[in-house]
Amino acid sequence: MKIATFNINNVNKRLSNLLDWLHAAEPDVVCLQELKARYAEFPAGAIRRAGYEAVWRGQKSWNGVAILARGAIPILTRTELPGGLHDADSRYIEAAVKGVIISSLYAPNGNPQPGPKFDYKLAWLNRLAAHAANLYAADVPVVLAGDYNVVPTDRDIYPTKSWAKDALLQPESRAAFRRLLDQGWVDAIRELHPDAPMYTYWDYMRKRWERDGGLRIDVLLLSAQSAKRLKDAGVDRNVRGAEGASDHAPAWVVLRDAAESRRNSNRRIERRAQSAGRQQRPQQPKQPPQKRPLLVIDGDSFTHRAYHGLPKSILRQSGKGAGAIVGFAHFLLRLYQEEHPRAVLVGWDTLTVPTYRHERFPAYQSERQFDDALVEQLDVLPEFIAACGFANAKAPGYEADDFLAAAVAREECRGGTAVVASGDRDTFQLASDNTTIIFPVRAGEIARIGPAEVRERYDVNPKQVPDFIALRGDPSDKLPGARGVGSKGAAKLLHAYGTLEGILAAGRFVEQAEMLRLYRSIATMDPSAPLPPLPDQRPKWAQASALLRNWELNRLADRLEELAK
């Protein structure tokens, strides 16, 4: 898998240069920066005819980032770094491509320094480091590719003192880049070419290209899982010498596929054993184990259903309510026995802290009232989940839906499958070839929702669901949608234009544009929500049974004891 980063410096002006390079180099994934084009101006058609699908975030005049994929559709996971509520710059986009999380980033230049632009640069790099730490901790293949606007060391610039006061070389800038390396990220170019001049940028001024007065500021950082697969890396510097070229050249890495990486690892182990004089016995080929899914559950959704569906006379110790606990526990056990998951994660809302959705749209989920008995059971159910040996996800500012999206993104990136249980149709946006939605219908009946079922119900693809909700509206969340547009109208518009942004770029809903974008952001689950580690789990039914006996829920405890035998 060949992954490249290329600051194109105006994608439309240099489209022929880009297409020529794509044809010659045949990268599998390309991260572009400095598009200098609005969303609607991005040349998606020309790029598609070259064999690449794309996701992008444009911006008038400056900035703009994109990810292209050959023979695959990038699965968009982020369009901005977390923590930038007032940051309108298009500098970051992230997508999953063939099991690898890939970012295209364009860090601020920071000149002149010192000053507010330099302060913004450092703050942006700090946000990048915080997000990168979460990505690295996920233990999945990740490539952080882009124009970092930092010259990491003196090896990465031609011999000169003329750049000494530039923001790209300041100690603070280099320290921010070094913090990424300290997290464990591997600089692919320097891993394979530790000392060679590997410049990626030559300023147009003072004949710096002709004099080879270059800098290395375009970098691909690899997570531990990606670094294990590193095969080659380099810079296509000849691209900089073409007529009308960008002032940057593409940098790239080649990653072995996962199977090849495992084979090479096994060969190394065998060679070490042979060199140590150990006798190697021929081994029978092992059959691959059956892949078990990750089970992800919307805890609030099913707790609410249990609370309102079971008698309030079900009590536990001290007369406290237990109907929601009992109903949720029975549903959890049913799912576990039917799906045989490798692990279970339950996501929860934090009712006492508003999310950005509530802050940006005060009407969101307004008028919802929860009984005290329901809230009390929501508070203690995570204790039961943990006693079962399963994982909980809960954090201020996030909803249960966000943890579902984050878990699915992580599991699909590691090559796994997921089953998502939720009574919220918003989760249909997660349906894919590797993820199935379990959706309660009536009287205990469960529907299994995949991409085909989403298209049958809504006449749109799963990835279009947030745009569909923004246009159609969602009464349960108090989202009004576009005036005069219902379900059929929303689907028809998305058939014609593909996305909400495409609809707006065509001049539709001019007066409602910003509110529709807000509705879409509210309907979009956040796959960057923080997750606990999710290794394979072994249920602790006996431990959970003991907790239930302490709560005086003896019949349910008996059922768990039987499972523990």
Coordinates of C-alpha atoms in Angstrom, one line a residue:
M1 CA 0.0 0.0 0.0
K2 CA 1.6 3.2 -1.2
I3 CA 0.6 6.3 0.7
A4 CA 1.8 9.8 -0.3
T5 CA 1.4 13.4 0.9
F6 CA 1.5 16.3 -1.6
N7 CA 1.1 20.0 -0.9
I8 CA -0.4 20.8 -4.3
N9 CA -0.5 24.6 -3.8
N10 CA -3.8 25.1 -5.7
V11 CA -5.4 21.9 -6.9
N12 CA -7.2 23.4 -9.9
K13 CA -4.2 25.5 -11.1
R14 CA -1.9 22.4 -11.0
L15 CA -4.5 19.7 -11.8
S16 CA -2.5 18.5 -14.9
N17 CA 0.6 18.2 -12.7
L18 CA -1.3 16.2 -10.2
L19 CA -2.9 13.9 -12.8
D20 CA 0.4 13.3 -14.5
W21 CA 2.0 12.3 -11.2
L22 CA -0.9 10.0 -10.2
H23 CA -0.5 8.2 -13.6
A24 CA 3.2 7.8 -13.2
A25 CA 3.5 7.1 -9.5
E26 CA 0.3 5.1 -9.0
P27 CA -0.1 5.8 -5.2
D28 CA -2.9 3.9 -3.5
V29 CA -3.7 6.9 -1.2
V30 CA -2.8 10.5 -1.6
C31 CA -3.1 13.2 1.1
L32 CA -3.4 16.7 -0.5
Q33 CA -2.9 20.1 1.2
E34 CA -3.4 23.7 0.2
L35 CA -6.2 23.0 -2.2
K36 CA -7.1 26.8 -2.4
A37 CA -10.6 25.9 -3.6
R38 CA -14.1 25.9 -2.2
Y39 CA -15.8 22.6 -1.6
A40 CA -17.7 22.8 -4.8
E41 CA -14.6 23.8 -6.8
F42 CA -12.7 20.6 -6.0
P43 CA -12.1 18.7 -9.3
A44 CA -13.7 15.5 -8.1
G45 CA -14.8 14.4 -11.6
A46 CA -11.3 14.6 -13.1
I47 CA -9.8 12.8 -10.1
R48 CA -12.5 10.1 -10.3
R49 CA -11.7 9.6 -14.0
A50 CA -8.1 9.1 -13.0
G51 CA -9.3 6.1 -10.8
Y52 CA -9.5 7.8 -7.4
E53 CA -12.4 8.5 -5.0
A54 CA -11.9 11.4 -2.7
V55 CA -13.1 13.1 0.5
W56 CA -12.1 16.7 1.0
R57 CA -12.6 19.9 2.9
G58 CA -12.3 23.1 0.9
Q59 CA -11.8 26.7 1.7
K60 CA -11.9 29.9 -0.3
S61 CA -8.5 31.3 -1.3
W62 CA -6.3 29.3 1.2
N63 CA -5.9 26.0 3.0
G64 CA -8.0 23.0 2.1
V65 CA -7.2 19.3 2.6
A66 CA -8.2 16.1 0.8
I67 CA -7.6 12.3 0.8
L68 CA -7.7 10.3 -2.5
A69 CA -7.9 6.5 -2.7
R70 CA -7.4 4.3 -5.7
G71 CA -10.0 1.6 -6.1
A72 CA -11.6 2.3 -2.7
I73 CA -13.9 4.9 -1.1
P74 CA -12.3 6.7 1.8
I75 CA -14.5 6.4 4.9
L76 CA -14.5 9.9 6.4
T77 CA -14.0 9.9 10.2
R78 CA -13.0 13.6 10.9
T79 CA -13.0 16.9 9.1
E80 CA -11.2 18.9 11.8
L81 CA -9.0 18.5 14.9
P82 CA -10.8 18.3 18.2
G83 CA -10.7 21.4 20.4
G84 CA -11.0 24.1 17.8
L85 CA -14.5 25.5 18.4
H86 CA -13.6 28.8 16.7
D87 CA -11.2 27.5 14.1
A88 CA -12.6 28.0 10.7
D89 CA -9.4 26.9 8.8
S90 CA -9.6 23.8 6.7
R91 CA -6.4 22.1 7.9
Y92 CA -7.3 18.5 8.8
I93 CA -9.2 15.6 7.4
E94 CA -9.1 12.0 8.4
A95 CA -10.5 8.8 6.8
A96 CA -10.2 5.0 6.9
V97 CA -8.8 3.4 3.7
K98 CA -8.4 -0.3 3.4
G99 CA -7.9 -0.8 7.2
V100 CA -5.6 2.2 7.8
I101 CA -6.6 5.5 9.4
I102 CA -5.0 8.2 7.3
S103 CA -4.9 11.9 8.0
S104 CA -4.1 14.8 5.7
L105 CA -2.9 17.8 7.7
Y106 CA -1.8 21.3 6.9
A107 CA -0.2 22.9 10.0
P108 CA -0.2 26.7 10.2
N109 CA 2.9 28.5 8.9
G110 CA 3.3 30.7 11.9
N111 CA 5.0 33.7 10.4
P112 CA 5.7 36.3 11.3
Q113 CA 7.0 35.3 14.7
P114 CA 6.7 36.1 17.5
G115 CA 3.0 37.1 17.2
P116 CA -0.5 35.8 17.1
K117 CA 0.1 33.7 14.0
F118 CA 2.9 31.9 15.7
D119 CA 0.8 31.4 18.9
Y120 CA -1.9 29.9 16.7
K121 CA 0.6 27.5 15.1
L122 CA 1.8 26.2 18.5
A123 CA -1.8 25.9 19.8
W124 CA -2.8 23.9 16.6
L125 CA 0.2 21.6 17.0
N126 CA -0.8 21.0 20.6
R127 CA -4.3 20.0 19.5
L128 CA -2.7 17.7 16.9
A129 CA -0.5 16.1 19.6
A130 CA -3.6 15.5 21.9
H131 CA -5.5 13.8 19.1
A132 CA -2.5 11.9 17.9
A133 CA -2.0 10.4 21.4
N134 CA -5.6 9.0 21.2
L135 CA -5.0 7.6 17.8
Y136 CA -1.7 6.0 18.8
A137 CA -3.3 4.5 21.9
A138 CA -6.0 2.8 19.7
D139 CA -3.3 0.4 18.6
V140 CA -4.4 0.4 14.9
P141 CA -2.5 1.3 11.7
V142 CA -2.4 5.1 11.4
V143 CA -0.5 7.4 9.1
L144 CA -0.4 11.1 10.0
A145 CA 0.6 12.6 6.6
G146 CA 0.9 16.2 5.6
D147 CA 2.7 19.6 5.6
Y148 CA 3.8 20.1 9.2
N149 CA 5.4 23.4 8.5
V150 CA 8.2 22.4 10.7
V151 CA 11.8 21.6 9.8
P152 CA 12.4 18.9 12.3
T153 CA 16.3 19.1 12.6
D154 CA 19.2 20.8 10.9
R155 CA 19.6 17.7 8.7
D156 CA 16.3 18.7 7.0
I157 CA 17.4 22.0 5.5
Y158 CA 20.2 23.0 3.1
P159 CA 23.3 24.7 4.7
T160 CA 22.1 28.3 5.4
K161 CA 21.4 30.8 8.0
S162 CA 18.8 32.7 6.1
W163 CA 15.9 30.8 7.7
A164 CA 17.1 31.2 11.2
K165 CA 14.2 33.5 12.3
D166 CA 11.5 31.7 10.4
A167 CA 8.7 30.0 12.3
L168 CA 9.5 26.7 10.7
L169 CA 12.8 26.4 12.5
Q170 CA 12.0 27.9 15.9
P171 CA 12.8 25.7 19.0
E172 CA 9.1 25.8 20.0
S173 CA 8.1 24.4 16.6
R174 CA 10.7 21.7 16.7
A175 CA 9.7 20.8 20.3
A176 CA 6.0 20.4 19.2
F177 CA 7.1 18.0 16.4
R178 CA 9.4 16.2 18.8
R179 CA 6.4 15.6 21.2
L180 CA 4.8 13.5 18.5
L181 CA 7.9 11.4 18.1
D182 CA 8.0 11.0 21.9
Q183 CA 4.5 9.4 21.8
G184 CA 6.0 6.7 19.6
W185 CA 5.3 7.9 16.1
V186 CA 7.9 6.9 13.5
D187 CA 9.1 9.4 10.9
A188 CA 9.1 7.1 7.9
I189 CA 11.6 9.0 5.8
R190 CA 14.2 9.2 8.6
E191 CA 13.6 5.6 9.6
L192 CA 14.8 4.4 6.3
H193 CA 17.1 7.4 5.3
P194 CA 18.5 8.6 8.6
D195 CA 21.1 11.0 7.1
A196 CA 20.4 11.7 3.4
P197 CA 19.1 15.0 2.3
M198 CA 15.4 14.3 1.6
Y199 CA 13.9 17.7 0.9
T200 CA 10.2 18.2 0.0
Y201 CA 9.9 22.0 -0.4
W202 CA 11.9 24.5 -2.5
D203 CA 10.7 28.1 -2.3
Y204 CA 10.0 29.8 -5.7
M205 CA 12.3 32.7 -4.7
R206 CA 16.1 33.1 -5.2
K207 CA 16.4 30.0 -7.5
R208 CA 16.2 27.7 -4.5
W209 CA 15.1 24.8 -6.7
E210 CA 18.0 25.3 -9.1
R211 CA 20.4 25.6 -6.2
D212 CA 18.8 22.7 -4.3
G213 CA 18.0 25.0 -1.4
G214 CA 15.4 22.7 0.0
L215 CA 13.6 22.0 3.3
R216 CA 11.9 18.8 4.6
I217 CA 8.5 19.9 6.0
D218 CA 6.2 17.2 4.4
V219 CA 6.2 14.2 6.7
L220 CA 4.5 10.8 7.1
L221 CA 4.3 9.7 10.7
L222 CA 3.5 6.0 11.4
S223 CA 1.8 4.4 14.4
A224 CA 3.4 1.3 15.9
Q225 CA 1.1 -0.9 13.8
S226 CA 2.0 0.9 10.6
A227 CA 5.7 1.0 11.4
K228 CA 5.8 -2.8 11.6
R229 CA 4.7 -2.8 7.9
L230 CA 7.1 -0.1 6.6
K231 CA 8.7 -1.4 3.4
D232 CA 10.0 1.8 1.6
A233 CA 9.8 5.5 1.7
G234 CA 11.0 8.4 -0.5
V235 CA 10.4 11.7 -2.2
D236 CA 9.4 12.2 -5.9
R237 CA 11.6 15.3 -6.2
N238 CA 11.5 15.3 -10.0
V239 CA 7.8 16.5 -9.7
R240 CA 9.1 19.8 -8.4
G241 CA 11.0 20.4 -11.6
A242 CA 8.0 20.1 -14.0
E243 CA 6.5 23.2 -15.7
G244 CA 4.0 25.0 -13.5
A245 CA 4.9 22.8 -10.5
S246 CA 4.0 23.2 -6.9
D247 CA 6.8 24.4 -4.6
H248 CA 6.5 21.0 -2.9
A249 CA 7.2 17.5 -4.0
P250 CA 5.3 14.4 -3.0
A251 CA 6.7 12.3 -0.1
W252 CA 5.5 8.7 0.2
V253 CA 5.7 5.4 2.1
V254 CA 5.0 1.8 1.1
L255 CA 3.4 -0.4 3.7
R256 CA 3.4 -4.2 3.4
D257 CA -0.1 -5.7 3.6
A258 CA -0.9 -7.2 7.0
A259 CA -0.6 -10.8 5.8
E260 CA 2.8 -10.2 4.3
S261 CA 3.9 -8.5 7.4
R262 CA 2.9 -11.5 9.5
R263 CA 4.7 -13.9 7.1
N264 CA 7.9 -11.8 7.3
S265 CA 7.7 -11.8 11.1
N266 CA 7.3 -15.6 11.1
R267 CA 10.3 -16.0 8.8
R268 CA 12.4 -13.9 11.1
I269 CA 11.4 -16.0 14.1
E270 CA 12.2 -19.2 12.2
R271 CA 15.6 -17.9 11.1
R272 CA 16.4 -16.9 14.7
A273 CA 15.5 -20.4 15.9
Q274 CA 17.6 -22.1 13.3
S275 CA 20.6 -19.9 14.0
A276 CA 20.3 -20.8 17.6
G277 CA 20.6 -24.5 16.7
R278 CA 17.0 -25.5 17.6
Q279 CA 15.4 -28.3 15.6
Q280 CA 12.5 -27.1 13.6
R281 CA 9.6 -29.5 13.4
P282 CA 7.3 -29.3 10.5
Q283 CA 4.0 -27.9 11.5
Q284 CA 0.5 -28.6 10.1
P285 CA -1.1 -25.4 8.7
K286 CA -3.6 -24.0 11.1
Q287 CA -7.1 -23.1 10.1
P288 CA -7.8 -19.4 10.6
P289 CA -10.1 -18.9 13.7
Q290 CA -13.6 -17.8 13.0
K291 CA -13.8 -14.0 13.3
R292 CA -15.9 -13.0 16.3
P293 CA -17.4 -9.5 16.3
L294 CA -17.1 -6.6 18.8
L295 CA -20.5 -6.1 20.4
V296 CA -21.2 -2.4 21.0
I297 CA -24.4 -1.4 22.9
D298 CA -26.1 1.9 23.4
G299 CA -26.6 1.7 27.1
D300 CA -29.0 4.6 27.5
S301 CA -31.2 3.4 24.7
F302 CA -31.9 0.0 26.1
T303 CA -32.0 1.1 29.7
H304 CA -34.8 3.5 28.7
R305 CA -36.7 0.8 26.9
A306 CA -36.4 -1.6 29.8
Y307 CA -37.5 1.0 32.3
H308 CA -40.6 1.9 30.4
G309 CA -41.4 -1.7 29.4
L310 CA -41.2 -3.5 32.8
P311 CA -43.3 -3.0 36.0
K312 CA -42.0 -0.4 38.5
S313 CA -42.7 -2.9 41.2
I314 CA -39.4 -4.7 40.5
L315 CA -37.2 -3.6 43.3
R316 CA -33.7 -4.3 44.8
Q317 CA -32.2 -3.6 48.2
S318 CA -33.6 -0.7 50.2
G319 CA -36.6 -0.6 47.9
K320 CA -34.8 1.0 45.0
G321 CA -36.0 0.4 41.5
A322 CA -34.6 -2.5 39.5
G323 CA -36.8 -2.9 36.4
A324 CA -34.3 -1.1 34.1
I325 CA -31.4 -3.2 35.5
V326 CA -33.2 -6.5 35.0
G327 CA -34.5 -5.7 31.6
F328 CA -31.1 -4.4 30.4
A329 CA -29.3 -7.5 31.8
H330 CA -31.6 -9.9 30.1
F331 CA -31.1 -8.1 26.8
L332 CA -27.3 -8.1 27.3
L333 CA -27.3 -11.9 28.0
R334 CA -29.5 -12.5 24.9
L335 CA -27.2 -10.6 22.7
Y336 CA -24.1 -12.2 24.1
Q337 CA -25.5 -15.7 23.5
E338 CA -26.7 -14.9 20.0
E339 CA -23.6 -13.0 18.7
H340 CA -20.7 -14.7 20.6
P341 CA -18.7 -11.5 20.6
R342 CA -15.0 -11.3 21.3
A343 CA -15.6 -8.3 23.5
V344 CA -18.5 -6.1 24.7
L345 CA -18.5 -2.3 25.0
V346 CA -21.5 -0.3 26.4
G347 CA -21.6 3.4 25.7
W348 CA -23.4 5.9 28.0
D349 CA -24.5 9.5 28.0
T350 CA -23.4 11.9 30.6
L351 CA -26.6 13.5 31.6
T352 CA -25.1 16.2 33.9
V353 CA -22.8 17.8 31.2
P354 CA -24.1 19.3 27.9
T355 CA -22.4 18.2 24.7
Y356 CA -21.4 20.5 21.9
R357 CA -24.7 19.6 20.3
H358 CA -26.7 21.1 23.2
E359 CA -24.4 24.2 23.3
R360 CA -24.7 25.0 19.6
F361 CA -28.4 24.1 19.3
P362 CA -30.2 24.7 22.7
A363 CA -33.4 23.1 21.4
Y364 CA -31.6 19.8 20.9
Q365 CA -33.4 17.0 22.8
S366 CA -35.2 19.7 24.8
E367 CA -38.2 18.8 27.0
R368 CA -36.8 15.3 27.8
Q369 CA -37.6 14.5 31.4
F370 CA -36.2 11.5 33.2
D371 CA -37.7 9.9 36.4
D372 CA -35.3 9.9 39.4
A373 CA -35.6 6.1 39.5
L374 CA -34.4 5.8 35.9
V375 CA -31.5 8.1 36.5
E376 CA -30.4 6.2 39.6
Q377 CA -30.4 2.9 37.6
L378 CA -28.5 4.5 34.8
D379 CA -25.9 5.5 37.4
V380 CA -25.4 1.9 38.7
L381 CA -25.6 -0.1 35.5
P382 CA -22.0 0.5 34.5
E383 CA -21.0 -1.2 37.7
F384 CA -22.9 -4.3 36.6
I385 CA -21.3 -4.1 33.1
A386 CA -17.8 -4.0 34.7
A387 CA -18.7 -6.9 37.0
C388 CA -19.5 -9.0 33.9
G389 CA -16.0 -8.4 32.7
F390 CA -17.1 -6.0 29.9
A391 CA -16.1 -2.4 29.1
N392 CA -17.9 0.9 29.7
A393 CA -17.4 4.2 27.8
K394 CA -18.6 7.4 29.3
A395 CA -17.1 10.9 29.2
P396 CA -18.3 14.5 29.6
G397 CA -19.2 16.1 26.3
Y398 CA -19.9 12.9 24.5
E399 CA -23.1 10.8 23.9
A400 CA -23.4 7.1 23.8
D401 CA -23.7 7.3 20.0
D402 CA -20.2 8.8 19.8
F403 CA -18.7 5.8 21.6
L404 CA -20.5 3.5 19.2
A405 CA -18.9 5.3 16.2
A406 CA -15.5 5.3 17.8
A407 CA -15.6 1.6 18.6
V408 CA -16.8 0.7 15.0
A409 CA -14.0 2.8 13.5
R410 CA -11.4 1.2 15.6
E411 CA -12.7 -2.4 15.0
E412 CA -12.9 -2.0 11.3
C413 CA -9.4 -0.5 11.1
R414 CA -8.0 -3.6 12.9
G415 CA -9.8 -5.7 10.3
G416 CA -12.6 -6.9 12.6
T417 CA -16.4 -6.8 12.4
A418 CA -18.8 -5.1 14.8
V419 CA -22.4 -5.5 15.9
V420 CA -24.0 -2.3 17.1
A421 CA -27.2 -2.6 19.3
S422 CA -29.2 0.6 19.5
G423 CA -32.8 1.9 19.2
D424 CA -31.6 5.1 17.6
R425 CA -31.9 5.2 13.8
D426 CA -28.9 7.6 13.7
T427 CA -26.7 4.6 14.1
F428 CA -27.7 3.5 10.6
Q429 CA -24.8 5.7 9.4
L430 CA -22.5 3.0 10.8
A431 CA -23.8 0.2 8.7
S432 CA -21.2 -1.3 6.4
D433 CA -20.0 -4.6 5.0
N434 CA -18.2 -5.2 8.4
T435 CA -20.8 -3.6 10.8
T436 CA -24.4 -4.7 11.4
I437 CA -26.9 -2.6 13.4
I438 CA -29.3 -4.5 15.7
F439 CA -32.4 -2.5 15.9
P440 CA -35.4 -3.3 18.2
V441 CA -38.7 -3.3 16.3
R442 CA -41.6 -4.6 18.5
A443 CA -42.4 -7.1 21.2
G444 CA -38.8 -8.4 21.4
E445 CA -38.3 -8.6 17.7
I446 CA -34.9 -7.5 16.4
A447 CA -34.1 -6.2 12.9
R448 CA -30.6 -6.6 11.5
I449 CA -29.6 -3.5 9.5
G450 CA -26.8 -3.5 6.9
P451 CA -26.2 -1.2 4.0
A452 CA -29.0 -2.8 1.9
E453 CA -31.5 -2.4 4.6
V454 CA -30.6 1.3 5.0
R455 CA -31.1 1.9 1.3
E456 CA -34.4 0.0 1.4
R457 CA -35.7 2.1 4.3
Y458 CA -34.3 5.6 3.4
D459 CA -33.2 5.2 -0.3
V460 CA -29.8 6.6 0.7
N461 CA -26.4 5.0 1.6
P462 CA -25.3 4.7 5.2
K463 CA -22.7 7.5 4.9
Q464 CA -25.5 9.8 3.6
V465 CA -27.6 9.3 6.7
P466 CA -26.4 12.5 8.6
D467 CA -27.1 14.6 5.5
F468 CA -30.5 12.8 5.2
I469 CA -31.4 13.6 8.8
A470 CA -30.3 17.3 8.4
L471 CA -32.6 17.7 5.4
R472 CA -35.5 15.6 6.6
G473 CA -35.3 16.6 10.2
D474 CA -35.6 14.5 13.4
P475 CA -38.6 15.3 15.7
S476 CA -37.1 13.2 18.6
D477 CA -34.0 15.4 18.6
K478 CA -36.0 18.6 17.8
L479 CA -34.1 19.1 14.5
P480 CA -36.6 20.8 12.1
G481 CA -34.8 20.0 8.8
A482 CA -35.1 21.9 5.6
R483 CA -38.4 23.6 5.0
G484 CA -40.7 21.7 2.7
V485 CA -38.4 18.6 2.5
G486 CA -39.5 15.3 3.8
S487 CA -38.0 11.8 3.6
K488 CA -38.6 11.3 -0.1
G489 CA -37.5 14.9 -0.9
A490 CA -34.3 14.4 1.1
A491 CA -33.4 11.2 -0.7
K492 CA -34.1 12.7 -4.1
L493 CA -31.8 15.6 -3.4
L494 CA -29.0 13.3 -2.2
H495 CA -29.4 11.2 -5.3
A496 CA -29.0 14.3 -7.4
Y497 CA -26.1 16.0 -5.5
G498 CA -24.5 13.3 -3.4
T499 CA -24.0 15.3 -0.2
L500 CA -25.5 18.2 1.7
E501 CA -22.5 20.3 0.7
G502 CA -23.2 19.5 -3.0
I503 CA -26.8 20.6 -2.5
L504 CA -25.7 23.9 -0.9
A505 CA -23.0 24.5 -3.6
A506 CA -25.7 24.2 -6.2
G507 CA -27.5 27.2 -4.6
R508 CA -30.3 25.3 -2.8
F509 CA -31.4 26.4 0.7
V510 CA -29.2 29.5 0.7
E511 CA -31.0 31.1 3.7
Q512 CA -30.9 27.8 5.7
A513 CA -27.4 26.7 4.7
E514 CA -25.6 27.3 8.1
M515 CA -28.5 25.7 10.1
L516 CA -28.5 22.7 7.8
R517 CA -24.8 22.3 8.3
L518 CA -25.4 22.5 12.1
Y519 CA -28.1 19.8 11.9
R520 CA -25.8 17.5 10.0
S521 CA -23.0 18.0 12.6
I522 CA -25.5 17.2 15.3
A523 CA -26.6 14.0 13.5
T524 CA -23.0 12.9 12.8
M525 CA -21.5 10.6 15.4
D526 CA -18.0 11.5 16.6
P527 CA -15.6 8.6 16.0
S528 CA -12.9 10.4 18.0
A529 CA -14.7 9.8 21.3
P530 CA -12.2 8.3 23.9
L531 CA -12.4 4.6 24.3
P532 CA -11.0 2.1 26.8
P533 CA -8.7 -0.7 25.6
L534 CA -10.8 -3.5 24.0
P535 CA -8.9 -6.7 24.1
D536 CA -10.7 -10.1 23.8
Q537 CA -12.7 -10.6 27.0
R538 CA -13.7 -13.6 29.1
P539 CA -17.1 -13.0 30.8
K540 CA -17.1 -13.0 34.6
W541 CA -20.6 -14.3 35.2
A542 CA -19.8 -15.5 38.8
Q543 CA -18.6 -12.0 39.8
A544 CA -21.7 -10.4 38.2
S545 CA -23.9 -12.9 40.0
A546 CA -22.4 -12.0 43.3
L547 CA -23.1 -8.3 42.7
L548 CA -26.8 -9.1 41.8
R549 CA -27.2 -11.1 45.0
N550 CA -25.9 -8.1 46.9
W551 CA -28.6 -6.1 45.2
E552 CA -31.2 -8.8 46.1
L553 CA -31.9 -9.6 42.5
N554 CA -31.7 -13.4 43.1
R555 CA -33.5 -14.8 40.1
L556 CA -31.2 -12.9 37.7
A557 CA -28.2 -14.0 39.9
D558 CA -29.3 -17.6 39.5
R559 CA -29.3 -17.3 35.7
L560 CA -25.7 -15.9 35.8
E561 CA -24.6 -18.6 38.1
E562 CA -25.8 -21.2 35.6
L563 CA -23.7 -19.5 32.9
A564 CA -20.7 -19.5 35.1
K565 CA -20.7 -23.4 35.5

